[in-house]
Structure formats: structure tokens, C-alpha cells
Amino acid sequence: MNSPRSAWLFLAPALVVLGVFFLLPVLAALILSLTDYDLYALADIRNLRFVGFGNYWELLHRPLFWSALGHTVYFVAVGVPLSMGASLGAALLLNSPLARCKPLFRTALFAPVVTTVVAVAVIWRYLFNTKYGMANYVLDLLGIHPIDWLGDPRWAMPTIILFAVWKNFGYNMIIFLAGLQAIPPNLYEAARIDGASSWRQFRHITLPMLKPTLLMVAILTVSGYFQLFAEPYVMTEGGPLQSTVSVLYLMYDEGFKWWNLGSASAVAFLLFLLMFAVTVLMVKLSRRGEHPDGGPA
Amino acid sequence: MSPRLMKAIINGLLIGGTLVALFPLLWMLSVSFMAPGEASALPPPLLPKHPSWANYRELFVRAGMGRYLLNSVLVAGAITALSLVFNLMAGYAFAKLRFAGRERLFQALLGALVIPAQVAMLPLFLLLKYMGLVNSYAGVVAPALATVFGIFLVRQYARGIPDELLEAARIDGAGEWRIFAQIVLPLLKPIIVTLAIFSFLAAWNDFMWPLIVLTGQEHYTLPIGLASLAREHAQDSELMMAGSVVTVLPVLLLFLSLQRYYLQGLLLGSVKG
């Protein structure tokens, strides 16, 4: 029998790192968000004052916070369904018995996932260049007027969404593929014998069997998409007209450009609360769907 | 619909998707060999007229890309090696060693996964500033030395090690460290490879934290160096594409050579239990 002492020795390095570099800072962030920690406090800690919920109150009265929140919610609300749709579509294609060269297609479709956001954002910036970009050249061939993809406030966020979907869909595709392969084939056989169309098979077998996977992927994708930062930082620098300033972009600017660390911590916490609320809501909604009569599981 | 038509549609869509997924990467590679200004033409050229290494030479000789590359290798390598040790030890302890409060502590760690890392970043910056680690390799490496995800992955895998094996070694008088090094680690080899790829890719691709903690160019990692180059050289698309190739190629090659382990880890990690 091993002694508890040796167990703690095995745990200590990881727990110390997580405690000192994660849990402690998270608690500190909570306290920091209740103070006016700024450049003056950074120079001399005695300038620090406790302001209670002052930072939160001020944020809720700042139009920039609301527009950053709006852009982030827009990115999540449009980006997540598109991303999940593309992932599921690709997974269904790859899972089809008619598909050829599956490992090759799978690898190619997954490749964007492992690339570095900054590097591929640089590529996309040129593909979507108004004058010389490939995107507008193709539109021109189709007889459509050029679009100022990253320079027009109405188009900047949709362009970033397209980019994010391209970059990320492969990740969920792999998870969906595993989920699809776990569905017992005899369910489909039985349905075929009953004469069910492929659409009905998808609707009544694939979707219900895939539901736990769908929920998990949705939660992971939503929380990932709420953390939008590198894409606007590289592609648009928050512009044009601040139309791509996300909540984290605001946090970064507020904290590390203007050194308002108290107010920036409040931004971080509001984002956390929002993500947490959305996750809980998603879990609740999916449970309610499972038991329409409200009965126990 | 006839099966042949169906087959053509499915494979056609897959080919189309593959083109969309790969086109930006192939175009990046092609433009990186073009002469300055060549890509800014209509119609956008697909292949360089006179392919040359000039952009890469420019990057390494004048733009300091060699330094960024070295920094990235150092930082990602250190994070991978050290976090592997820390996560393996902790994951094994959670799976196989007995101590009071084990399950509750593990649940608490999993619970911490809902907190986005960015919440910790501002105080973490202050903490590292007081420790004198801002703008140092240690500042980038330290917070990444242990991850809940890594501990979780190791625990899932290590639970499959039979207890009898460990007990037999203990009866033979082997110490806990010896058991860990000589019996457990060899059995964990597949998950070690998986976790190493995950850690390396995450460290290599990380952007926000290095951007915050690295203030001087001499410590920039590739993504930070590339982002700052992109702001300076917004017009030099050919040069920027070469920079993107240098940044993306190492991780892409790593993934291609070890994709079996990577994809398997992705599935292990996504099924919480």
C-alpha cells in the first residue's frame, strides 16, 4: 500500500503551478475588479482604492462595452451554428460508405485546425484584400461587385466569422465522426427495411443518437467563440469603426494599453459570468428537450 | 437518386471542401516564393513567375525571424517537456495513488475548466511583474507548466494500469518513484506522445498570453513577431506569406507525421468521464 505522503509529492508540482498561476490569479482578479487599479497603482500600490462595484457600474454605462458585447454575441450566434453545421456536414460526408480516400480528405479538412491563428489570419487578410484579393476576383468573375471585406463595418465581422469557421470546423468534425461511428448500423438497416428515406433516417436516428455529442460540441464551441481575440487583433485591429472590438479585445486594450487593470478585470469577470450563464442555459434546455413531460431521467 | 450520382455528389463535395480548406495554405506557400509586389496584380497570380528564396532570406537576415523561430522552439519545447512531467505525475496520482479527498480534489480541478484563462491574465501579469518575470521566457513558460486537461487525459489513461502490477512491485520493495519511472511511464507511452503533441501545438500557437507578457522584441515568439511584422509591413504580402510559412509549417509537419496520436487524444479529451 502506498502512503498518502508519496501521493501528495506526486501531486505537488502540478497543484502548486495551478494554484499559484491560475486559482490565485482568478481570486485576485475578483478583488482587482473591485478596485481602481491603474497606472498610478502600478507605480505605487498605495494609490490603490477600493471602489466596490464601481467598475462594473461604469462598464454598464459605457457604449463601447455594449458594442463589444454585441459584436461578441454576434460572432457566437452566427459563428457557432455555421461552424457546427460545417463540421456535421463534413463528418456526414466522410462517414458515408460511398466516400473514397477517407483518410486523405480527413487530414486535409483537419489541417486548418493545427495552423497558427496569426499566420492564417495574415493569409486571409490578403485573400480578402479589396483590390487584389482572390475573393473579390472570384466575385468579379461571377459578375458581382467587389466587397470591401475588412474595410466595411458591415462586412468585417462576417469575414472574421468565415475565417473562424474555416479555421475551426475540422476539430468538431473529428468528434462528430466518432459520434457517428458509434451509432449501431442495425438501426439504419431496420429503418431501410421499413422504407425510411435518408432524410427521415437522419432526422429520427442520426440526430437523436448524436444528441450528447452535439451538446458537448456546442458547449465547447460556444465557450471557445466567446474568447474571440487574435482574429480581430491581426485582421482588423478592432476596426473599421470599432466594428470588430470583442469583449476580450476590450479587456486587452483596457488592461494593457490603458493600464486600467481594475476595470479590465471587471470586463473579464462579466465575460466569464456570461459564458457560464449561457452554458448552464444550454444544458438546461437540452435536458428539457429530453423529457418533455418533466419526468425524472 | 442513383447510387452512382450519389457517389459523385458526395466525393465532389469532399473535393470541394478540401480545396477550400487547403487553398489558403497552398496559396501562402506559392506567394512566399514570389518577387515583391508580384501578388498585387489582377488576376491574382497562382504561381510565382521566377520562384526565389529572397523573401525567406530577407526575413531571417533583416526581420529577425531566426530569433523568433528560436524563441518559439525554446518556449514550446520547455513547456512540452516540463508540463509533461508535471501532468504525468499528477494524473498518475489521481488515477492510482490513494489519499484523502482524492475524488473531491479532482472534481474541483475539472470544475475550474469553466473559468476562461483570460480571467487570470491581468493579476498573473502583476504577479509575474513582482517576480521579475515579465518579458522573460520563464514568464511564458511558468503558467503553462500544468494543465487540468493534461492531468485529466493522463488520469483517464492511467486508470487502465492493473493495481496488481503496482502492488507486486511494492511488495518487492520498490519505492514509489521507481515504480513510476520503471513501470508506469513505459505503460503510458502512447498517452505521453499524444500529450506531448497537444502541449507543443498549443504552446507554439498561443498568442494572447505571450503578447501580454513579452514586451521586448528579443523574446518574441513567432506568432507575436509575425503580428508585429504584419503591422509594419502591411504592404509586403510576399514577405508576410513567407513569415506565415515559417510559422505554420513546423506544426503542420508535426501534425502530419503524428496525426494518429493527435486525433486519438482529441477524442479521449472530448469525452468527459
Coordinates of C-alpha atoms in Angstrom, one line a residue:
Chain A
M1 CA 0.0 0.0 0.0
N2 CA 1.3 3.4 -1.0
S3 CA 1.4 6.2 1.6
P4 CA -0.6 9.4 1.2
R5 CA 2.6 11.3 1.6
S6 CA 4.0 10.0 -1.7
A7 CA 0.8 10.7 -3.4
W8 CA 1.0 14.4 -2.4
L9 CA 4.6 14.5 -3.6
F10 CA 3.4 13.4 -7.0
L11 CA 0.6 16.0 -7.0
A12 CA 2.6 18.9 -5.5
P13 CA 4.3 20.3 -8.7
A14 CA 1.1 20.4 -10.8
L15 CA -1.0 21.7 -7.9
V16 CA 1.4 24.4 -7.0
V17 CA 1.5 25.6 -10.6
L18 CA -2.2 25.6 -11.0
G19 CA -2.7 27.2 -7.6
V20 CA -0.1 30.0 -8.0
F21 CA -0.6 30.7 -11.7
F22 CA -4.3 30.1 -12.1
L23 CA -6.5 29.8 -9.0
L24 CA -4.7 32.6 -7.1
P25 CA -4.9 35.0 -10.0
V26 CA -8.6 34.2 -10.6
L27 CA -9.3 35.1 -7.0
A28 CA -7.1 38.2 -7.3
A29 CA -9.0 39.2 -10.4
L30 CA -12.2 39.2 -8.4
I31 CA -10.6 41.6 -5.8
L32 CA -8.9 43.6 -8.5
S33 CA -12.2 44.2 -10.3
L34 CA -13.4 45.9 -7.1
T35 CA -10.5 48.4 -7.1
D36 CA -9.4 51.3 -9.3
Y37 CA -6.0 49.6 -10.0
D38 CA -4.4 51.7 -12.8
L39 CA -1.1 53.1 -14.0
Y40 CA -0.7 55.1 -10.7
A41 CA -1.3 52.0 -8.6
L42 CA 1.1 50.1 -10.8
A43 CA 3.8 52.7 -9.9
D44 CA 2.9 52.8 -6.2
I45 CA 0.5 50.3 -4.6
R46 CA -0.6 53.0 -2.0
N47 CA -2.6 54.7 -4.7
L48 CA -4.9 51.8 -4.8
R49 CA -8.5 52.4 -3.8
F50 CA -11.4 50.1 -3.2
V51 CA -14.3 51.1 -5.4
G52 CA -16.8 48.3 -4.8
F53 CA -18.9 47.6 -7.9
G54 CA -17.9 51.0 -9.4
N55 CA -16.0 49.4 -12.3
Y56 CA -19.0 47.2 -13.2
W57 CA -21.4 50.1 -12.9
E58 CA -19.2 52.2 -15.1
L59 CA -18.9 49.5 -17.7
L60 CA -22.6 49.0 -17.9
H61 CA -22.8 52.7 -18.8
R62 CA -20.2 52.6 -21.5
P63 CA -21.4 52.3 -25.1
L64 CA -18.1 50.6 -26.1
F65 CA -18.7 47.8 -23.6
W66 CA -22.1 47.2 -25.0
S67 CA -20.9 47.3 -28.6
A68 CA -18.0 44.9 -27.8
L69 CA -20.5 42.6 -26.1
G70 CA -22.8 42.9 -29.1
H71 CA -20.0 42.0 -31.6
T72 CA -19.0 39.0 -29.5
V73 CA -22.6 37.8 -29.2
Y74 CA -23.0 38.3 -33.0
F75 CA -19.8 36.3 -33.5
V76 CA -21.1 33.5 -31.3
A77 CA -24.7 33.5 -32.5
V78 CA -23.7 33.3 -36.2
G79 CA -20.4 31.6 -36.0
V80 CA -21.3 28.6 -33.8
P81 CA -24.2 27.3 -35.8
L82 CA -22.2 27.8 -39.1
S83 CA -19.2 26.1 -37.6
M84 CA -21.2 23.2 -36.2
G85 CA -23.2 22.9 -39.5
A86 CA -19.9 22.7 -41.5
S87 CA -18.5 20.2 -39.0
L88 CA -21.5 18.0 -39.1
G89 CA -21.8 18.2 -42.9
A90 CA -18.2 17.3 -43.4
A91 CA -18.5 14.4 -40.8
L92 CA -21.6 13.0 -42.6
L93 CA -19.8 13.1 -45.9
L94 CA -16.8 11.4 -44.5
N95 CA -18.9 8.8 -42.8
S96 CA -20.8 7.9 -45.9
P97 CA -19.9 4.4 -47.2
L98 CA -19.8 6.0 -50.7
A99 CA -16.9 8.4 -49.8
R100 CA -13.5 7.5 -51.2
C101 CA -10.0 8.2 -49.9
K102 CA -11.3 9.0 -46.4
P103 CA -8.0 9.4 -44.5
L104 CA -6.8 11.8 -47.2
F105 CA -9.9 14.0 -47.1
R106 CA -10.0 13.8 -43.3
T107 CA -6.4 15.1 -42.9
A108 CA -6.9 17.8 -45.5
L109 CA -10.1 19.1 -43.8
F110 CA -8.4 19.0 -40.4
A111 CA -5.3 20.8 -41.5
P112 CA -6.5 24.4 -40.8
V113 CA -7.1 23.4 -37.1
V114 CA -3.4 22.9 -36.3
T115 CA -2.3 26.1 -38.0
T116 CA -1.4 29.3 -36.1
V117 CA -4.2 31.8 -36.0
V118 CA -1.9 34.8 -36.6
A119 CA -0.3 33.2 -39.6
V120 CA -3.5 32.2 -41.3
A121 CA -5.2 35.4 -40.4
V122 CA -2.4 37.2 -42.3
I123 CA -3.2 35.0 -45.4
W124 CA -6.9 35.7 -45.2
R125 CA -6.3 39.4 -44.9
Y126 CA -4.7 39.2 -48.4
L127 CA -7.3 36.8 -49.8
F128 CA -9.9 39.3 -48.8
N129 CA -8.0 42.4 -49.9
T130 CA -10.5 44.7 -51.6
K131 CA -8.4 45.4 -54.7
Y132 CA -6.1 42.3 -55.3
G133 CA -7.8 39.7 -53.2
M134 CA -8.8 36.3 -54.6
A135 CA -12.3 36.6 -53.0
N136 CA -13.2 39.7 -55.0
Y137 CA -11.6 38.4 -58.1
V138 CA -13.9 35.3 -58.0
L139 CA -16.9 37.5 -57.3
D140 CA -15.9 39.7 -60.3
L141 CA -15.9 36.6 -62.5
L142 CA -19.4 35.9 -61.3
G143 CA -20.4 39.4 -62.1
I144 CA -20.8 40.6 -58.5
H145 CA -19.4 44.0 -57.4
P146 CA -16.4 43.9 -55.2
I147 CA -16.9 43.9 -51.4
D148 CA -14.8 45.8 -49.0
W149 CA -14.5 42.8 -46.8
L150 CA -12.4 44.1 -43.9
G151 CA -12.8 47.8 -44.5
D152 CA -16.6 48.0 -44.4
P153 CA -18.1 47.9 -40.8
R154 CA -21.0 45.8 -42.0
W155 CA -18.7 43.2 -43.6
A156 CA -15.8 43.0 -41.2
M157 CA -17.4 40.7 -38.7
P158 CA -18.9 38.3 -41.2
T159 CA -15.5 38.0 -42.8
I160 CA -14.0 37.2 -39.5
I161 CA -16.7 34.6 -38.9
L162 CA -16.0 32.9 -42.3
F163 CA -12.3 32.8 -41.3
A164 CA -13.1 31.3 -37.9
V165 CA -15.4 28.7 -39.4
W166 CA -12.7 27.7 -41.9
K167 CA -10.1 27.5 -39.2
N168 CA -12.1 25.5 -36.6
F169 CA -14.6 23.3 -38.2
G170 CA -12.2 20.3 -38.6
Y171 CA -11.9 20.0 -34.8
N172 CA -15.6 19.3 -34.3
M173 CA -15.7 17.2 -37.5
I174 CA -13.5 14.6 -35.9
I175 CA -15.6 14.5 -32.7
F176 CA -18.8 14.2 -34.8
L177 CA -17.2 11.5 -36.9
A178 CA -16.5 9.4 -33.8
G179 CA -20.1 10.0 -32.6
L180 CA -21.5 8.9 -36.0
Q181 CA -19.4 5.7 -36.0
A182 CA -20.7 4.8 -32.6
I183 CA -24.3 4.6 -33.9
P184 CA -25.2 0.9 -34.3
P185 CA -25.6 0.2 -38.0
N186 CA -28.6 -2.2 -37.4
L187 CA -30.7 0.9 -36.6
Y188 CA -30.3 2.1 -40.1
E189 CA -30.9 -1.4 -41.5
A190 CA -34.2 -1.6 -39.7
A191 CA -35.2 1.8 -40.9
R192 CA -34.3 0.9 -44.5
I193 CA -36.4 -2.2 -44.4
D194 CA -39.3 0.0 -43.1
G195 CA -38.7 2.1 -46.2
A196 CA -37.5 5.3 -44.4
S197 CA -35.9 7.9 -46.6
S198 CA -32.3 9.1 -45.9
W199 CA -33.7 12.4 -44.6
R200 CA -36.0 10.5 -42.2
Q201 CA -33.1 8.3 -41.1
F202 CA -31.0 11.4 -40.4
R203 CA -33.9 13.0 -38.5
H204 CA -35.0 10.0 -36.4
I205 CA -31.8 8.0 -35.9
T206 CA -28.7 10.1 -36.5
L207 CA -29.8 13.3 -34.7
P208 CA -31.2 11.7 -31.6
M209 CA -28.3 9.3 -31.2
L210 CA -25.8 12.2 -31.8
K211 CA -27.5 14.4 -29.2
P212 CA -25.0 14.1 -26.3
T213 CA -22.1 14.7 -28.8
L214 CA -24.0 17.7 -30.2
L215 CA -24.5 19.2 -26.8
M216 CA -20.8 18.7 -25.8
V217 CA -19.6 20.2 -29.1
A218 CA -22.0 23.1 -28.7
I219 CA -20.7 23.9 -25.2
L220 CA -17.1 23.7 -26.2
T221 CA -17.6 25.8 -29.4
V222 CA -19.6 28.4 -27.6
S223 CA -17.0 28.9 -24.9
G224 CA -14.2 28.9 -27.5
Y225 CA -16.0 31.5 -29.7
F226 CA -16.7 33.8 -26.7
Q227 CA -12.9 34.1 -26.4
L228 CA -12.5 35.9 -29.7
F229 CA -9.3 37.9 -29.7
A230 CA -6.5 37.1 -32.1
E231 CA -8.6 37.2 -35.3
P232 CA -9.6 40.9 -34.9
Y233 CA -6.3 41.8 -33.4
V234 CA -4.4 40.7 -36.5
M235 CA -7.0 41.2 -39.3
T236 CA -8.7 44.5 -38.4
E237 CA -7.2 45.8 -35.2
G238 CA -10.7 46.1 -33.9
G239 CA -11.8 48.3 -36.8
P240 CA -13.3 49.6 -39.0
L241 CA -15.1 52.0 -36.7
Q242 CA -14.6 49.5 -33.8
S243 CA -16.9 47.1 -35.5
T244 CA -14.8 44.1 -34.6
V245 CA -13.9 45.0 -31.0
S246 CA -14.7 41.9 -29.0
V247 CA -15.1 41.7 -25.2
L248 CA -11.6 40.2 -24.9
Y249 CA -10.2 42.8 -27.2
L250 CA -11.7 45.5 -24.9
M251 CA -10.2 43.7 -21.9
Y252 CA -6.8 43.7 -23.6
D253 CA -7.0 47.4 -24.6
E254 CA -8.3 48.5 -21.2
G255 CA -5.7 46.5 -19.3
F256 CA -2.5 46.5 -21.4
K257 CA -2.9 49.6 -23.5
W258 CA -4.5 52.0 -21.0
W259 CA -3.4 50.1 -17.9
N260 CA -6.8 50.2 -16.2
L261 CA -6.3 46.8 -14.7
G262 CA -9.3 47.1 -12.3
S263 CA -11.7 47.9 -15.0
A264 CA -10.2 45.3 -17.3
S265 CA -10.7 42.6 -14.6
A266 CA -14.4 43.6 -14.4
V267 CA -14.6 43.1 -18.1
A268 CA -13.1 39.6 -17.8
F269 CA -15.5 38.7 -15.0
L270 CA -18.5 39.9 -16.9
L271 CA -17.4 37.7 -19.8
F272 CA -17.0 34.7 -17.5
L273 CA -20.4 35.2 -16.0
L274 CA -22.0 35.5 -19.4
M275 CA -20.2 32.3 -20.7
F276 CA -21.2 30.5 -17.5
A277 CA -24.9 31.5 -17.8
V278 CA -25.0 30.5 -21.5
T279 CA -23.5 27.1 -20.7
V280 CA -26.0 26.4 -17.9
L281 CA -28.8 27.5 -20.1
M282 CA -27.7 25.2 -22.9
V283 CA -27.5 22.2 -20.6
K284 CA -31.0 23.0 -19.1
L285 CA -32.6 23.4 -22.5
S286 CA -31.2 20.2 -23.8
R287 CA -32.4 18.3 -20.7
R288 CA -35.9 19.8 -21.0
G289 CA -36.0 18.5 -24.6
E290 CA -35.2 15.0 -23.4
H291 CA -38.1 14.8 -21.0
P292 CA -41.0 16.8 -22.4
D293 CA -43.3 15.7 -19.5
G294 CA -40.7 16.8 -16.9
G295 CA -40.3 13.3 -15.6
P296 CA -37.1 12.1 -14.0
A297 CA -34.2 10.8 -16.1
Chain B
M1 CA -31.3 9.0 -56.7
S2 CA -29.0 6.5 -58.4
P3 CA -26.1 5.3 -56.2
R4 CA -23.6 6.5 -58.9
L5 CA -24.9 10.0 -58.9
M6 CA -25.0 10.0 -55.1
K7 CA -21.4 8.8 -55.0
A8 CA -20.3 11.6 -57.4
I9 CA -22.1 14.2 -55.3
I10 CA -20.5 13.1 -52.0
N11 CA -17.0 12.8 -53.4
G12 CA -17.5 16.1 -55.3
L13 CA -18.4 17.9 -52.1
L14 CA -15.4 16.4 -50.3
I15 CA -13.1 17.5 -53.0
G16 CA -14.6 21.0 -52.9
G17 CA -14.3 21.2 -49.1
T18 CA -10.7 20.0 -49.4
L19 CA -9.9 22.7 -51.9
V20 CA -11.5 25.4 -49.6
A21 CA -9.5 24.0 -46.6
L22 CA -6.2 23.8 -48.4
F23 CA -6.3 26.7 -50.9
P24 CA -5.2 29.4 -48.4
L25 CA -2.3 27.3 -47.3
L26 CA -1.2 26.4 -50.8
W27 CA -1.5 30.0 -51.9
M28 CA 0.6 31.1 -48.9
L29 CA 3.3 28.7 -50.0
S30 CA 3.2 29.9 -53.6
V31 CA 3.2 33.6 -52.8
S32 CA 6.1 33.2 -50.4
F33 CA 8.3 32.5 -53.4
M34 CA 7.1 35.5 -55.5
A35 CA 9.1 38.7 -56.1
P36 CA 8.0 41.8 -54.1
G37 CA 4.7 43.2 -55.4
E38 CA 4.1 40.3 -57.7
A39 CA 1.0 39.1 -55.8
S40 CA -0.7 42.5 -56.0
A41 CA -1.9 42.1 -59.6
L42 CA -5.1 41.3 -61.4
P43 CA -5.9 38.5 -61.9
P44 CA -4.2 37.3 -58.7
P45 CA -1.3 35.0 -59.8
L46 CA -1.4 31.4 -58.6
L47 CA 2.2 30.5 -59.2
P48 CA 5.4 32.6 -59.0
K49 CA 7.0 33.7 -62.3
H50 CA 10.5 33.3 -61.0
P51 CA 10.5 31.4 -57.7
S52 CA 13.1 32.6 -55.3
W53 CA 14.1 32.3 -51.6
A54 CA 14.5 36.1 -51.5
N55 CA 11.7 36.6 -49.0
Y56 CA 13.0 34.0 -46.6
R57 CA 16.4 35.5 -46.8
E58 CA 15.0 38.9 -46.1
L59 CA 13.0 37.5 -43.1
F60 CA 15.9 35.8 -41.5
V61 CA 18.7 38.3 -42.3
R62 CA 16.8 41.6 -41.7
A63 CA 13.5 41.0 -39.9
G64 CA 14.9 38.9 -37.1
M65 CA 12.7 35.8 -37.9
G66 CA 15.5 33.5 -36.9
R67 CA 15.4 34.8 -33.4
Y68 CA 11.6 34.4 -33.2
L69 CA 11.9 30.9 -34.5
L70 CA 14.5 30.0 -31.9
N71 CA 12.3 31.6 -29.2
S72 CA 9.3 29.6 -30.3
V73 CA 11.3 26.4 -30.3
L74 CA 12.7 27.1 -26.9
V75 CA 9.5 28.1 -25.3
A76 CA 7.3 25.4 -26.8
G77 CA 10.0 22.8 -26.1
A78 CA 10.3 23.8 -22.5
I79 CA 6.6 23.9 -21.9
T80 CA 6.2 20.5 -23.6
A81 CA 8.9 18.8 -21.6
L82 CA 8.2 20.3 -18.2
S83 CA 4.4 20.2 -18.4
L84 CA 4.6 16.5 -19.5
V85 CA 6.5 15.7 -16.3
F86 CA 4.1 17.6 -14.0
N87 CA 0.9 16.4 -15.7
L88 CA 2.1 12.8 -15.8
M89 CA 2.9 12.8 -12.1
A90 CA -0.4 14.4 -11.1
G91 CA -2.5 12.3 -13.5
Y92 CA -1.0 9.1 -12.2
A93 CA -1.5 10.1 -8.6
F94 CA -5.2 10.9 -9.3
A95 CA -5.6 7.5 -11.0
K96 CA -3.6 5.1 -8.9
L97 CA -2.4 6.5 -5.6
R98 CA -4.6 6.7 -2.5
F99 CA -5.1 9.8 -0.4
A100 CA -8.0 11.5 1.5
G101 CA -10.1 13.8 -0.7
R102 CA -8.9 12.5 -4.0
E103 CA -12.2 12.5 -5.8
R104 CA -13.3 15.8 -4.4
L105 CA -10.0 17.5 -5.4
F106 CA -10.2 16.1 -8.9
Q107 CA -13.8 17.3 -9.3
A108 CA -12.7 20.7 -8.2
L109 CA -10.0 20.8 -10.8
L110 CA -12.5 19.8 -13.5
G111 CA -14.8 22.5 -12.3
A112 CA -12.0 25.0 -12.8
L113 CA -12.2 24.2 -16.5
V114 CA -15.2 26.5 -16.8
I115 CA -13.1 29.6 -15.9
P116 CA -11.6 31.1 -19.1
A117 CA -7.8 31.5 -18.8
Q118 CA -8.2 35.2 -19.7
V119 CA -9.8 35.9 -16.3
A120 CA -6.4 35.1 -14.6
M121 CA -4.3 37.1 -17.1
L122 CA -4.4 40.6 -15.5
P123 CA -3.4 39.5 -12.0
L124 CA -1.0 37.0 -13.5
F125 CA 0.8 39.8 -15.2
L126 CA 1.1 41.7 -12.0
L127 CA 2.3 38.6 -10.1
L128 CA 5.0 38.0 -12.7
K129 CA 5.9 41.6 -12.7
Y130 CA 6.6 41.4 -8.9
M131 CA 8.5 38.2 -9.5
G132 CA 10.6 40.0 -12.2
L133 CA 9.5 37.5 -14.9
V134 CA 7.7 39.9 -17.3
N135 CA 9.5 39.8 -20.7
S136 CA 11.3 36.6 -20.0
Y137 CA 11.0 33.0 -21.3
A138 CA 10.0 31.9 -17.7
G139 CA 7.0 34.3 -17.8
V140 CA 5.6 32.5 -20.9
V141 CA 6.5 29.0 -19.6
A142 CA 5.5 29.1 -15.9
P143 CA 1.7 29.4 -16.3
A144 CA 1.7 26.6 -18.8
L145 CA 3.6 24.1 -16.7
A146 CA 0.5 22.2 -15.6
T147 CA -2.9 21.9 -17.2
V148 CA -6.2 20.5 -16.0
F149 CA -6.7 19.0 -19.4
G150 CA -3.4 17.2 -19.3
I151 CA -3.9 15.8 -15.9
F152 CA -7.4 14.6 -16.9
L153 CA -6.0 12.9 -20.0
V154 CA -3.3 11.1 -18.1
R155 CA -5.7 10.0 -15.3
Q156 CA -8.1 8.6 -17.9
Y157 CA -5.4 6.5 -19.5
A158 CA -3.6 5.5 -16.3
R159 CA -6.7 4.1 -14.7
G160 CA -6.2 1.1 -17.1
I161 CA -3.0 0.1 -15.4
P162 CA -3.7 -3.0 -13.2
D163 CA -3.3 -2.4 -9.5
E164 CA -1.8 -5.9 -9.0
L165 CA 1.2 -4.8 -11.0
L166 CA 1.9 -1.9 -8.8
E167 CA 1.2 -3.8 -5.6
A168 CA 3.6 -6.6 -6.7
A169 CA 6.3 -4.0 -7.2
R170 CA 5.7 -2.6 -3.8
I171 CA 5.9 -6.0 -2.2
D172 CA 9.2 -6.5 -3.9
G173 CA 10.3 -3.3 -2.1
A174 CA 10.3 -0.8 -5.0
G175 CA 9.9 2.8 -4.0
E176 CA 7.1 4.9 -5.4
W177 CA 9.4 6.9 -7.7
R178 CA 11.0 3.8 -9.1
I179 CA 7.6 2.3 -9.8
F180 CA 6.6 5.5 -11.5
A181 CA 9.7 5.6 -13.7
Q182 CA 10.2 2.0 -14.5
I183 CA 6.7 0.5 -14.6
V184 CA 4.2 3.3 -15.1
L185 CA 5.9 5.5 -17.6
P186 CA 6.6 2.8 -20.1
L187 CA 2.9 1.8 -19.9
L188 CA 1.8 5.4 -20.5
K189 CA 3.9 5.8 -23.7
P190 CA 1.0 6.3 -26.1
I191 CA -0.6 9.0 -24.0
I192 CA 2.8 10.6 -23.5
V193 CA 3.2 11.0 -27.2
T194 CA -0.4 12.3 -27.5
L195 CA 0.0 14.8 -24.7
A196 CA 3.4 16.0 -26.0
I197 CA 1.9 16.9 -29.4
F198 CA -1.0 18.6 -27.8
S199 CA 1.2 20.7 -25.5
F200 CA 3.6 21.6 -28.2
L201 CA 0.9 22.7 -30.7
A202 CA -0.9 24.7 -28.0
A203 CA 2.4 26.4 -26.9
W204 CA 3.5 27.1 -30.4
N205 CA 0.2 28.6 -31.5
D206 CA -0.5 30.5 -28.3
F207 CA -1.0 34.2 -28.9
M208 CA -2.7 36.2 -26.2
W209 CA -0.5 35.4 -23.2
P210 CA 2.9 35.8 -24.9
L211 CA 1.6 39.1 -26.4
I212 CA 0.9 40.3 -22.9
V213 CA 4.0 39.0 -21.1
L214 CA 6.6 39.6 -23.8
T215 CA 7.3 43.3 -24.1
G216 CA 10.6 43.3 -25.9
Q217 CA 11.3 42.0 -29.4
E218 CA 14.2 39.9 -28.4
H219 CA 11.8 37.4 -26.6
Y220 CA 9.0 37.4 -29.2
T221 CA 7.7 34.0 -30.3
L222 CA 6.8 33.5 -33.9
P223 CA 3.1 34.5 -33.7
I224 CA 3.9 37.7 -31.8
G225 CA 6.8 38.5 -34.2
L226 CA 4.6 37.8 -37.2
A227 CA 1.8 40.0 -35.8
S228 CA 4.2 42.9 -35.3
L229 CA 5.7 42.4 -38.7
A230 CA 2.2 42.4 -40.2
R231 CA 1.6 45.9 -38.7
E232 CA 5.0 47.2 -40.0
H233 CA 5.0 45.6 -43.4
A234 CA 1.3 45.6 -44.2
Q235 CA 2.0 46.1 -48.0
D236 CA 4.7 43.3 -48.4
S237 CA 2.4 40.4 -48.9
E238 CA 5.1 38.2 -50.3
L239 CA 7.3 38.7 -47.2
M240 CA 4.4 38.2 -44.9
M241 CA 3.5 34.9 -46.7
A242 CA 7.0 33.7 -46.1
G243 CA 6.6 34.6 -42.5
S244 CA 3.4 32.6 -42.3
V245 CA 5.0 29.6 -43.9
V246 CA 7.8 29.7 -41.3
T247 CA 5.2 29.9 -38.5
V248 CA 2.8 27.3 -39.8
L249 CA 5.0 24.7 -41.4
P250 CA 6.6 23.2 -38.3
V251 CA 3.2 22.5 -36.6
L252 CA 1.6 21.3 -39.8
L253 CA 4.5 18.8 -40.4
L254 CA 4.4 17.7 -36.7
F255 CA 0.6 17.0 -37.1
L256 CA 1.0 15.2 -40.4
S257 CA 3.7 12.8 -39.1
L258 CA 1.9 12.0 -35.8
Q259 CA -1.8 12.6 -36.6
R260 CA -2.9 9.2 -35.4
Y261 CA -1.8 10.2 -31.8
Y262 CA -3.2 13.7 -32.1
L263 CA -6.7 12.7 -33.3
Q264 CA -6.9 9.9 -30.7
G265 CA -6.1 12.4 -27.9
L266 CA -8.7 14.8 -29.2
L267 CA -11.3 12.1 -28.8
L268 CA -10.1 11.0 -25.4
G269 CA -10.1 14.6 -24.2
S270 CA -13.5 15.4 -25.5
V271 CA -15.3 12.6 -23.7
K272 CA -15.5 13.6 -20.1
G273 CA -16.0 10.8 -17.6

